[in-house]
Amino acid sequence: MNDSKKSSQVSGFYKMPIKKRVEFVKKYANLTNEEEKLFSSCLDLETADRMIENVLGTFELPLGIAVNFKINGKDYLVPMTIEESSVVAAASNAAKIARIQGGFTTECTDPLMIGQMQVVKIDDVAKAAQSIMNHKKELLELANAQDKILVKFGGGAKDLEVRILDSPLGKMIVAHIIVDVRDAMGANAVNTMCEALAPMVEELTGGKVRLKILSNLADKRIVKAKAVFDKEKMGGEKIVDAFIQSYILASIDPYRAATHNKGIMNGIDSVIIATGNDFRAIEAGAHAYASRNGQYTSLSTYYKDKNGNLVGELEIPMAVGIVGGAGNIHPKARLCKKILGIKTAQELAEIVASVGLAQNFAAVFALSTVGIQKGHMSLHAKNIAVMAGASGDLIEKIANQLIKEGNIKLDRAKEIFNEIK
Ligand code: MEV
């Protein structure tokens, strides 16, 4: 399919049988028959055994597709891997509402990661810090000698910063090397550089370099996503006001902010996992960034535009890669990246942030109107029906009856099953 003709807007995708959904995605993303087969296969044990230690088997999670996403004018079908119900549906619905006003727009910084070198046992920290800065050029050259390929592609060590910190053990220095990691997540490149620089830093400072490791507070690798959510589609300006009242609590109260941000991470982690990226790194960066002004707060902001529509913005560090790591080894991660059709890590970062914003909008929208339990009930009722012994068409029938009665209990499901089987 020609890229410009592709539309990710599909109504009733959730009602299609799995086979039809797979056919749709296969056509959309030009998947081969081999790639199509991956949807129903597991990671092979040999690959798993090369990924981690002491392997016994594999652990499967559902892989779904969020539809309706338009980001910077381009349509995307977004693969999401998650165990929680309602997340994929919520992202798709939010993307549908955002589409009315043009979809998501994003911007992001260069893919700059920070590597830390902690220097202890220094007699004169100010002199030592100056000495590091005086040799910035040589230190950057030495760092770049570690990764000629990265440099060839326009990346590499770009800058050096020195911080002096007070600690219970006395003053210490933390030198930061700033590395453009291009399309990689960057941990390997940055850690290798930090280790290579340590002897020179010790010589320059007369101290001992203890830690040499990247920082997951990737605050120089920031992505911003923005969307306008149509007030009519939301149910009118009163609902927009209710939404903003709900959001405000997350902006002033860490107890609510943690839950609010968890909703954002529902969307973000799902895409991060589907593409074989490191969700712990993203989580660590997100929550540290949410505390950057001294109090943990919401990662997103919402306000009304002059027409009364709701504007949502999300700003978050995004250390994602499309080359190297598990994303290269895991066949399904490679497949998910093909479905996304991404060309750079920045494009992936922009999609991930948009999904995070969509997810957050959907959760707060539900919370400020009908609550979230309604959305959860349909799948929950189906699971209860299966537990009661139902299969095939009976699952839907029993689930519908349970929802109608407002009594989604196993005992009742068993009764209905015995009545109609
Ligand atoms: C549940 O996984 C996520 C929510 O709690 C997020 C929120 O409260 O905003 C619904």
Short mmCIF file of C-alpha atoms and ligand atoms in Angstrom, two decimals:
data_model
loop_
_atom_site.label_atom_id
_atom_site.label_comp_id
_atom_site.label_asym_id
_atom_site.label_seq_id
_atom_site.Cartn_x
_atom_site.Cartn_y
_atom_site.Cartn_z
CA MET A 1 0.00 0.00 0.00
CA ASN A 2 1.25 3.47 -0.88
CA ASP A 3 2.24 5.33 2.33
CA SER A 4 0.21 8.47 1.61
CA LYS A 5 -2.96 6.43 0.97
CA LYS A 6 -2.71 4.51 4.20
CA SER A 7 -5.31 5.31 6.80
CA SER A 8 -5.11 3.93 10.30
CA GLN A 9 -8.74 4.93 10.86
CA VAL A 10 -10.77 1.76 11.15
CA SER A 11 -14.14 1.52 12.77
CA GLY A 12 -15.14 -1.67 14.50
CA PHE A 13 -11.59 -3.09 14.40
CA TYR A 14 -12.28 -4.63 17.80
CA LYS A 15 -15.30 -6.49 16.42
CA MET A 16 -13.32 -8.21 13.63
CA PRO A 17 -12.22 -11.79 14.20
CA ILE A 18 -8.47 -12.04 14.90
CA LYS A 19 -7.85 -13.48 11.40
CA LYS A 20 -9.40 -10.43 9.74
CA ARG A 21 -7.40 -8.05 11.95
CA VAL A 22 -4.21 -9.84 10.98
CA GLU A 23 -5.17 -9.63 7.28
CA PHE A 24 -5.79 -5.90 7.65
CA VAL A 25 -2.42 -5.27 9.30
CA LYS A 26 -0.63 -7.55 6.82
CA LYS A 27 -1.97 -5.52 3.91
CA TYR A 28 -1.39 -2.19 5.64
CA ALA A 29 2.24 -2.93 6.52
CA ASN A 30 3.11 -5.10 3.49
CA LEU A 31 3.97 -8.06 5.69
CA THR A 32 5.23 -11.31 4.17
CA ASN A 33 3.58 -14.68 4.87
CA GLU A 34 6.50 -15.49 7.19
CA GLU A 35 5.96 -12.27 9.12
CA GLU A 36 2.23 -12.97 9.34
CA LYS A 37 2.99 -16.32 10.98
CA LEU A 38 4.92 -14.55 13.73
CA PHE A 39 1.66 -13.23 15.23
CA SER A 40 0.72 -16.71 16.40
CA SER A 41 4.20 -18.01 17.23
CA CYS A 42 6.29 -17.84 20.38
CA LEU A 43 9.87 -16.70 20.81
CA ASP A 44 12.04 -19.76 20.09
CA LEU A 45 13.97 -21.14 23.04
CA GLU A 46 17.40 -20.76 21.42
CA THR A 47 16.83 -17.02 20.94
CA ALA A 48 15.44 -16.71 24.46
CA ASP A 49 18.51 -18.51 25.81
CA ARG A 50 20.73 -15.95 24.09
CA MET A 51 18.77 -13.05 25.55
CA ILE A 52 18.91 -13.88 29.26
CA GLU A 53 20.41 -16.49 31.58
CA ASN A 54 18.98 -19.70 33.05
CA VAL A 55 16.13 -19.83 30.55
CA LEU A 56 13.32 -22.33 31.08
CA GLY A 57 10.83 -21.08 28.55
CA THR A 58 9.08 -17.94 27.35
CA PHE A 59 6.30 -15.83 28.85
CA GLU A 60 3.63 -14.53 26.48
CA LEU A 61 1.70 -11.25 26.66
CA PRO A 62 -1.09 -10.13 24.32
CA LEU A 63 -0.05 -8.01 21.32
CA GLY A 64 -2.79 -5.64 20.13
CA ILE A 65 -3.00 -2.82 17.59
CA ALA A 66 -4.15 0.68 18.42
CA VAL A 67 -5.91 2.25 15.45
CA ASN A 68 -6.76 5.82 14.37
CA PHE A 69 -3.38 7.42 15.13
CA LYS A 70 -2.39 10.41 13.01
CA ILE A 71 0.90 11.94 14.08
CA ASN A 72 2.45 14.90 12.28
CA GLY A 73 0.06 14.24 9.40
CA LYS A 74 1.07 10.58 9.01
CA ASP A 75 -1.10 7.60 9.88
CA TYR A 76 0.17 4.82 12.13
CA LEU A 77 -1.12 1.49 13.34
CA VAL A 78 0.49 1.14 16.75
CA PRO A 79 1.45 -2.28 18.19
CA MET A 80 0.92 -2.46 21.96
CA THR A 81 1.97 -5.27 24.29
CA ILE A 82 0.23 -5.23 27.64
CA GLU A 83 -1.64 -7.49 30.07
CA GLU A 84 -4.20 -4.85 31.13
CA SER A 85 -7.62 -4.69 29.44
CA SER A 86 -9.05 -1.42 28.05
CA VAL A 87 -5.65 0.16 27.33
CA VAL A 88 -5.57 -0.56 23.59
CA ALA A 89 -9.23 0.39 23.16
CA ALA A 90 -8.74 3.60 25.14
CA ALA A 91 -5.72 4.65 23.06
CA SER A 92 -7.63 3.98 19.84
CA ASN A 93 -10.65 6.01 21.02
CA ALA A 94 -8.50 8.92 22.14
CA ALA A 95 -6.67 8.90 18.80
CA LYS A 96 -10.05 8.98 17.05
CA ILE A 97 -11.09 12.09 18.99
CA ALA A 98 -7.69 13.75 18.43
CA ARG A 99 -8.01 13.12 14.65
CA ILE A 100 -10.98 15.49 14.42
CA GLN A 101 -8.68 18.46 15.11
CA GLY A 102 -5.77 17.08 13.04
CA GLY A 103 -4.23 14.41 15.28
CA PHE A 104 -1.02 14.65 17.27
CA THR A 105 1.87 17.00 16.64
CA THR A 106 5.26 16.35 18.14
CA GLU A 107 8.77 17.67 18.43
CA CYS A 108 11.88 16.19 19.91
CA THR A 109 15.46 17.05 20.75
CA ASP A 110 18.50 15.34 19.29
CA PRO A 111 18.98 11.86 20.80
CA LEU A 112 21.41 13.01 23.49
CA MET A 113 22.22 10.67 26.38
CA ILE A 114 24.22 11.50 29.49
CA GLY A 115 27.06 9.32 30.79
CA GLN A 116 28.19 9.89 34.38
CA MET A 117 31.68 9.53 35.81
CA GLN A 118 31.78 9.93 39.58
CA VAL A 119 35.16 11.10 40.86
CA VAL A 120 35.95 10.69 44.58
CA LYS A 121 39.01 11.16 46.82
CA ILE A 122 39.94 14.55 45.34
CA ASP A 123 41.97 17.07 47.33
CA ASP A 124 40.86 20.22 45.49
CA VAL A 125 37.54 19.68 43.68
CA ALA A 126 37.44 23.14 42.05
CA LYS A 127 40.92 22.66 40.55
CA ALA A 128 40.06 19.10 39.48
CA ALA A 129 36.83 20.24 37.82
CA GLN A 130 38.74 22.95 35.95
CA SER A 131 41.34 20.43 34.86
CA ILE A 132 38.62 18.22 33.32
CA MET A 133 37.11 21.18 31.47
CA ASN A 134 40.55 22.30 30.23
CA HIS A 135 40.94 18.91 28.56
CA LYS A 136 37.43 18.69 27.15
CA LYS A 137 38.66 18.40 23.55
CA GLU A 138 40.98 15.45 24.28
CA LEU A 139 38.33 13.72 26.41
CA LEU A 140 35.73 14.03 23.63
CA GLU A 141 38.24 12.74 21.08
CA LEU A 142 39.03 9.75 23.25
CA ALA A 143 35.31 9.07 23.71
CA ASN A 144 34.68 9.26 19.98
CA ALA A 145 37.56 6.91 19.25
CA GLN A 146 35.47 4.22 21.01
CA ASP A 147 32.65 4.31 18.45
CA LYS A 148 33.75 5.30 14.96
CA ILE A 149 30.52 4.02 13.39
CA LEU A 150 28.37 6.21 15.60
CA VAL A 151 30.55 9.20 14.66
CA LYS A 152 30.28 8.27 10.97
CA PHE A 153 26.48 8.47 11.25
CA GLY A 154 26.62 11.95 12.78
CA GLY A 155 26.52 10.87 16.43
CA GLY A 156 29.20 10.65 19.09
CA ALA A 157 30.33 12.54 22.19
CA LYS A 158 29.35 16.18 21.77
CA ASP A 159 29.89 17.86 25.10
CA LEU A 160 31.20 17.57 28.61
CA GLU A 161 29.84 19.05 31.84
CA VAL A 162 31.24 18.95 35.36
CA ARG A 163 29.22 19.15 38.56
CA ILE A 164 30.59 19.46 42.09
CA LEU A 165 28.39 17.74 44.68
CA ASP A 166 28.36 17.80 48.47
CA SER A 167 27.90 14.37 50.01
CA PRO A 168 28.09 12.78 53.46
CA LEU A 169 31.52 11.52 52.32
CA GLY A 170 32.71 15.00 51.40
CA LYS A 171 32.80 16.85 48.08
CA MET A 172 32.91 14.86 44.86
CA ILE A 173 32.82 15.53 41.15
CA VAL A 174 30.42 14.11 38.63
CA ALA A 175 31.52 14.59 35.05
CA HIS A 176 28.81 14.21 32.41
CA ILE A 177 29.63 13.22 28.88
CA ILE A 178 26.84 14.12 26.44
CA VAL A 179 26.55 11.64 23.59
CA ASP A 180 24.40 11.79 20.48
CA VAL A 181 23.43 8.13 20.14
CA ARG A 182 21.42 8.54 16.89
CA ASP A 183 19.08 5.53 16.43
CA ALA A 184 20.29 3.50 19.40
CA MET A 185 18.98 3.55 22.95
CA GLY A 186 22.58 4.35 23.71
CA ALA A 187 23.43 2.53 26.93
CA ASN A 188 26.22 0.46 25.39
CA ALA A 189 27.85 3.32 23.53
CA VAL A 190 27.71 5.65 26.53
CA ASN A 191 28.91 3.10 29.08
CA THR A 192 31.84 2.11 26.86
CA MET A 193 32.87 5.75 26.53
CA CYS A 194 32.61 6.39 30.29
CA GLU A 195 34.81 3.38 31.04
CA ALA A 196 37.35 4.42 28.41
CA LEU A 197 37.60 7.96 29.82
CA ALA A 198 38.02 6.93 33.45
CA PRO A 199 41.85 6.57 33.49
CA MET A 200 42.32 9.99 31.86
CA VAL A 201 39.82 11.59 34.28
CA GLU A 202 41.74 10.06 37.21
CA GLU A 203 44.99 11.43 35.85
CA LEU A 204 43.47 14.90 35.39
CA THR A 205 41.85 15.05 38.84
CA GLY A 206 44.20 12.98 40.98
CA GLY A 207 41.01 11.26 42.23
CA LYS A 208 39.39 7.87 41.83
CA VAL A 209 36.63 7.30 39.25
CA ARG A 210 34.03 5.13 40.94
CA LEU A 211 30.78 4.93 38.91
CA LYS A 212 30.93 5.00 35.13
CA ILE A 213 27.41 4.61 33.78
CA LEU A 214 24.72 6.35 31.76
CA SER A 215 21.99 8.31 33.52
CA ASN A 216 18.40 7.21 32.99
CA LEU A 217 17.31 10.77 33.67
CA ALA A 218 17.63 11.44 29.94
CA ASP A 219 16.63 15.09 30.22
CA LYS A 220 18.52 16.08 27.08
CA ARG A 221 16.51 13.58 25.04
CA ILE A 222 13.04 15.01 25.36
CA VAL A 223 9.96 14.47 23.25
CA LYS A 224 6.83 16.61 23.30
CA ALA A 225 3.43 15.56 21.99
CA LYS A 226 0.39 17.77 21.66
CA ALA A 227 -3.21 17.23 20.59
CA VAL A 228 -6.47 19.14 20.56
CA PHE A 229 -9.45 17.10 21.74
CA ASP A 230 -12.68 18.27 20.20
CA LYS A 231 -15.10 19.69 22.78
CA GLU A 232 -18.25 18.54 20.90
CA LYS A 233 -16.94 15.00 20.63
CA MET A 234 -16.13 15.11 24.35
CA GLY A 235 -19.75 16.04 25.10
CA GLY A 236 -19.50 19.83 25.39
CA GLU A 237 -17.58 22.48 27.27
CA LYS A 238 -18.87 21.35 30.68
CA ILE A 239 -17.09 18.04 30.17
CA VAL A 240 -13.93 19.86 29.13
CA ASP A 241 -14.17 21.83 32.40
CA ALA A 242 -14.70 18.63 34.37
CA PHE A 243 -11.66 17.14 32.66
CA ILE A 244 -9.50 20.13 33.59
CA GLN A 245 -10.69 19.96 37.22
CA SER A 246 -9.67 16.30 37.32
CA TYR A 247 -6.30 17.00 35.69
CA ILE A 248 -5.50 19.86 38.09
CA LEU A 249 -5.28 17.47 41.02
CA ALA A 250 -2.41 15.63 39.29
CA SER A 251 -0.59 18.94 38.86
CA ILE A 252 -0.67 19.74 42.61
CA ASP A 253 -0.80 16.39 44.40
CA PRO A 254 1.90 13.69 44.11
CA TYR A 255 -0.60 11.00 45.22
CA ARG A 256 -2.77 11.71 42.20
CA ALA A 257 0.20 12.52 39.93
CA ALA A 258 1.60 9.00 40.43
CA THR A 259 -1.68 7.45 39.23
CA HIS A 260 -2.11 9.99 36.44
CA ASN A 261 1.42 9.28 35.20
CA LYS A 262 0.80 5.55 35.53
CA GLY A 263 -1.98 6.01 32.98
CA ILE A 264 0.51 7.72 30.65
CA MET A 265 2.96 4.85 31.14
CA ASN A 266 0.22 2.30 30.30
CA GLY A 267 0.39 3.60 26.76
CA ILE A 268 4.10 4.28 26.65
CA ASP A 269 5.30 0.95 28.07
CA SER A 270 3.01 -1.02 25.76
CA VAL A 271 4.74 0.40 22.69
CA ILE A 272 8.15 0.27 24.34
CA ILE A 273 7.74 -3.45 25.05
CA ALA A 274 6.29 -4.20 21.60
CA THR A 275 9.34 -2.63 19.97
CA GLY A 276 11.84 -4.46 22.20
CA ASN A 277 12.90 -1.36 24.12
CA ASP A 278 13.85 -1.07 27.79
CA PHE A 279 10.69 -0.07 29.68
CA ARG A 280 12.54 0.20 33.02
CA ALA A 281 14.78 2.88 31.54
CA ILE A 282 11.76 4.79 30.23
CA GLU A 283 9.93 4.46 33.55
CA ALA A 284 12.97 5.62 35.55
CA GLY A 285 13.49 8.62 33.27
CA ALA A 286 9.81 9.56 33.28
CA HIS A 287 9.35 9.60 37.04
CA ALA A 288 12.66 11.36 37.72
CA TYR A 289 11.67 14.00 35.13
CA ALA A 290 8.26 14.37 36.79
CA SER A 291 10.13 15.50 39.94
CA ARG A 292 12.51 17.88 38.20
CA ASN A 293 11.15 20.98 39.92
CA GLY A 294 11.39 19.54 43.42
CA GLN A 295 7.89 18.06 43.66
CA TYR A 296 6.60 15.04 41.80
CA THR A 297 3.91 16.23 39.38
CA SER A 298 1.98 15.40 36.24
CA LEU A 299 4.00 14.75 33.08
CA SER A 300 1.15 16.16 31.00
CA THR A 301 -0.63 19.51 31.01
CA TYR A 302 -4.13 20.41 29.83
CA TYR A 303 -5.86 23.69 29.09
CA LYS A 304 -8.71 25.06 26.97
CA ASP A 305 -8.07 26.75 23.64
CA LYS A 306 -9.98 29.86 22.51
CA ASN A 307 -12.69 27.65 20.97
CA GLY A 308 -13.25 25.74 24.19
CA ASN A 309 -11.52 22.58 22.96
CA LEU A 310 -9.21 20.70 25.28
CA VAL A 311 -5.50 20.94 24.52
CA GLY A 312 -3.22 18.24 25.94
CA GLU A 313 0.56 18.29 26.03
CA LEU A 314 3.04 15.69 27.20
CA GLU A 315 6.75 16.27 27.74
CA ILE A 316 8.91 13.29 28.67
CA PRO A 317 12.44 11.88 28.27
CA MET A 318 12.44 9.13 25.67
CA ALA A 319 15.53 6.92 25.44
CA VAL A 320 14.37 4.55 22.71
CA GLY A 321 16.30 2.84 19.96
CA ILE A 322 15.44 1.16 16.69
CA VAL A 323 18.83 -0.52 16.25
CA GLY A 324 20.67 -2.87 18.60
CA GLY A 325 19.42 -4.53 21.77
CA ALA A 326 16.46 -6.84 22.17
CA GLY A 327 14.58 -4.97 19.46
CA ASN A 328 16.96 -6.44 16.90
CA ILE A 329 16.94 -9.96 18.27
CA HIS A 330 13.27 -10.49 19.07
CA PRO A 331 11.38 -11.35 15.85
CA LYS A 332 8.12 -9.81 17.08
CA ALA A 333 9.84 -6.56 18.03
CA ARG A 334 11.23 -6.41 14.47
CA LEU A 335 7.74 -7.09 13.16
CA CYS A 336 6.23 -4.33 15.31
CA LYS A 337 8.81 -1.85 14.05
CA LYS A 338 7.91 -2.81 10.49
CA ILE A 339 4.20 -2.26 11.23
CA LEU A 340 5.03 1.20 12.56
CA GLY A 341 7.10 1.90 9.43
CA ILE A 342 9.55 3.98 11.46
CA LYS A 343 12.78 5.28 10.00
CA THR A 344 14.45 6.80 13.07
CA ALA A 345 14.50 6.48 16.85
CA GLN A 346 13.13 10.02 17.01
CA GLU A 347 10.09 8.98 14.98
CA LEU A 348 9.52 6.11 17.41
CA ALA A 349 9.91 8.52 20.36
CA GLU A 350 7.26 10.78 18.82
CA ILE A 351 4.81 7.90 18.36
CA VAL A 352 5.41 6.67 21.90
CA ALA A 353 4.76 10.12 23.38
CA SER A 354 1.57 10.49 21.33
CA VAL A 355 0.30 7.14 22.61
CA GLY A 356 1.17 8.22 26.18
CA LEU A 357 -0.85 11.41 25.74
CA ALA A 358 -3.75 9.52 24.13
CA GLN A 359 -3.79 7.04 27.00
CA ASN A 360 -3.71 9.78 29.60
CA PHE A 361 -6.51 11.69 27.89
CA ALA A 362 -8.65 8.55 27.69
CA ALA A 363 -8.16 7.69 31.37
CA VAL A 364 -8.86 11.20 32.70
CA PHE A 365 -11.81 11.59 30.30
CA ALA A 366 -13.35 8.36 31.60
CA LEU A 367 -12.59 9.31 35.20
CA SER A 368 -14.20 12.73 34.85
CA THR A 369 -17.34 11.27 33.26
CA VAL A 370 -18.48 7.65 33.57
CA GLY A 371 -15.53 6.26 35.54
CA ILE A 372 -13.21 3.54 34.28
CA GLN A 373 -15.02 0.46 35.53
CA LYS A 374 -17.57 0.48 32.69
CA GLY A 375 -14.79 0.03 30.12
CA HIS A 376 -13.21 -2.76 32.11
CA MET A 377 -16.46 -4.69 32.53
CA SER A 378 -16.87 -6.11 29.04
CA LEU A 379 -13.60 -8.10 28.99
CA HIS A 380 -13.99 -8.94 32.67
CA ALA A 381 -17.46 -10.37 32.00
CA LYS A 382 -16.09 -12.44 29.10
CA ASN A 383 -13.35 -13.84 31.34
CA ILE A 384 -15.94 -14.76 33.98
CA ALA A 385 -18.04 -16.48 31.28
CA VAL A 386 -15.01 -18.55 30.21
CA MET A 387 -14.33 -19.44 33.84
CA ALA A 388 -17.93 -20.63 34.09
CA GLY A 389 -17.25 -23.07 31.26
CA ALA A 390 -18.48 -21.10 28.21
CA SER A 391 -16.82 -21.27 24.82
CA GLY A 392 -17.53 -19.91 21.31
CA ASP A 393 -20.68 -17.79 20.94
CA LEU A 394 -21.76 -18.56 24.49
CA ILE A 395 -18.99 -16.34 25.90
CA GLU A 396 -20.47 -13.18 24.40
CA LYS A 397 -24.04 -14.21 25.26
CA ILE A 398 -23.27 -14.87 28.92
CA ALA A 399 -21.07 -11.78 29.21
CA ASN A 400 -23.83 -9.57 27.81
CA GLN A 401 -26.34 -11.04 30.23
CA LEU A 402 -24.00 -10.48 33.19
CA ILE A 403 -23.46 -6.83 32.17
CA LYS A 404 -27.21 -6.32 31.64
CA GLU A 405 -27.91 -7.62 35.13
CA GLY A 406 -25.03 -5.59 36.58
CA ASN A 407 -23.93 -8.77 38.35
CA ILE A 408 -20.61 -9.98 36.96
CA LYS A 409 -20.08 -12.89 39.32
CA LEU A 410 -18.89 -16.42 38.66
CA ASP A 411 -21.86 -18.03 40.45
CA ARG A 412 -24.33 -16.14 38.27
CA ALA A 413 -22.30 -16.93 35.13
CA LYS A 414 -22.46 -20.64 35.98
CA GLU A 415 -26.23 -20.42 36.47
CA ILE A 416 -26.71 -18.74 33.08
CA PHE A 417 -24.35 -21.24 31.46
CA ASN A 418 -26.35 -24.17 32.84
CA GLU A 419 -29.61 -22.56 31.71
CA ILE A 420 -28.59 -21.95 28.09
CA LYS A 421 -25.93 -24.51 27.19
C1 MEV B 1 -5.11 2.34 35.38
O1 MEV B 1 -4.21 1.39 34.87
C2 MEV B 1 -4.68 3.74 35.01
C3 MEV B 1 -5.55 4.85 35.60
O2 MEV B 1 -5.60 4.72 37.02
C4 MEV B 1 -4.92 6.17 35.22
C5 MEV B 1 -5.54 7.38 35.88
O3 MEV B 1 -6.12 7.25 36.97
O4 MEV B 1 -5.43 8.47 35.29
C6 MEV B 1 -6.97 4.77 35.12
#
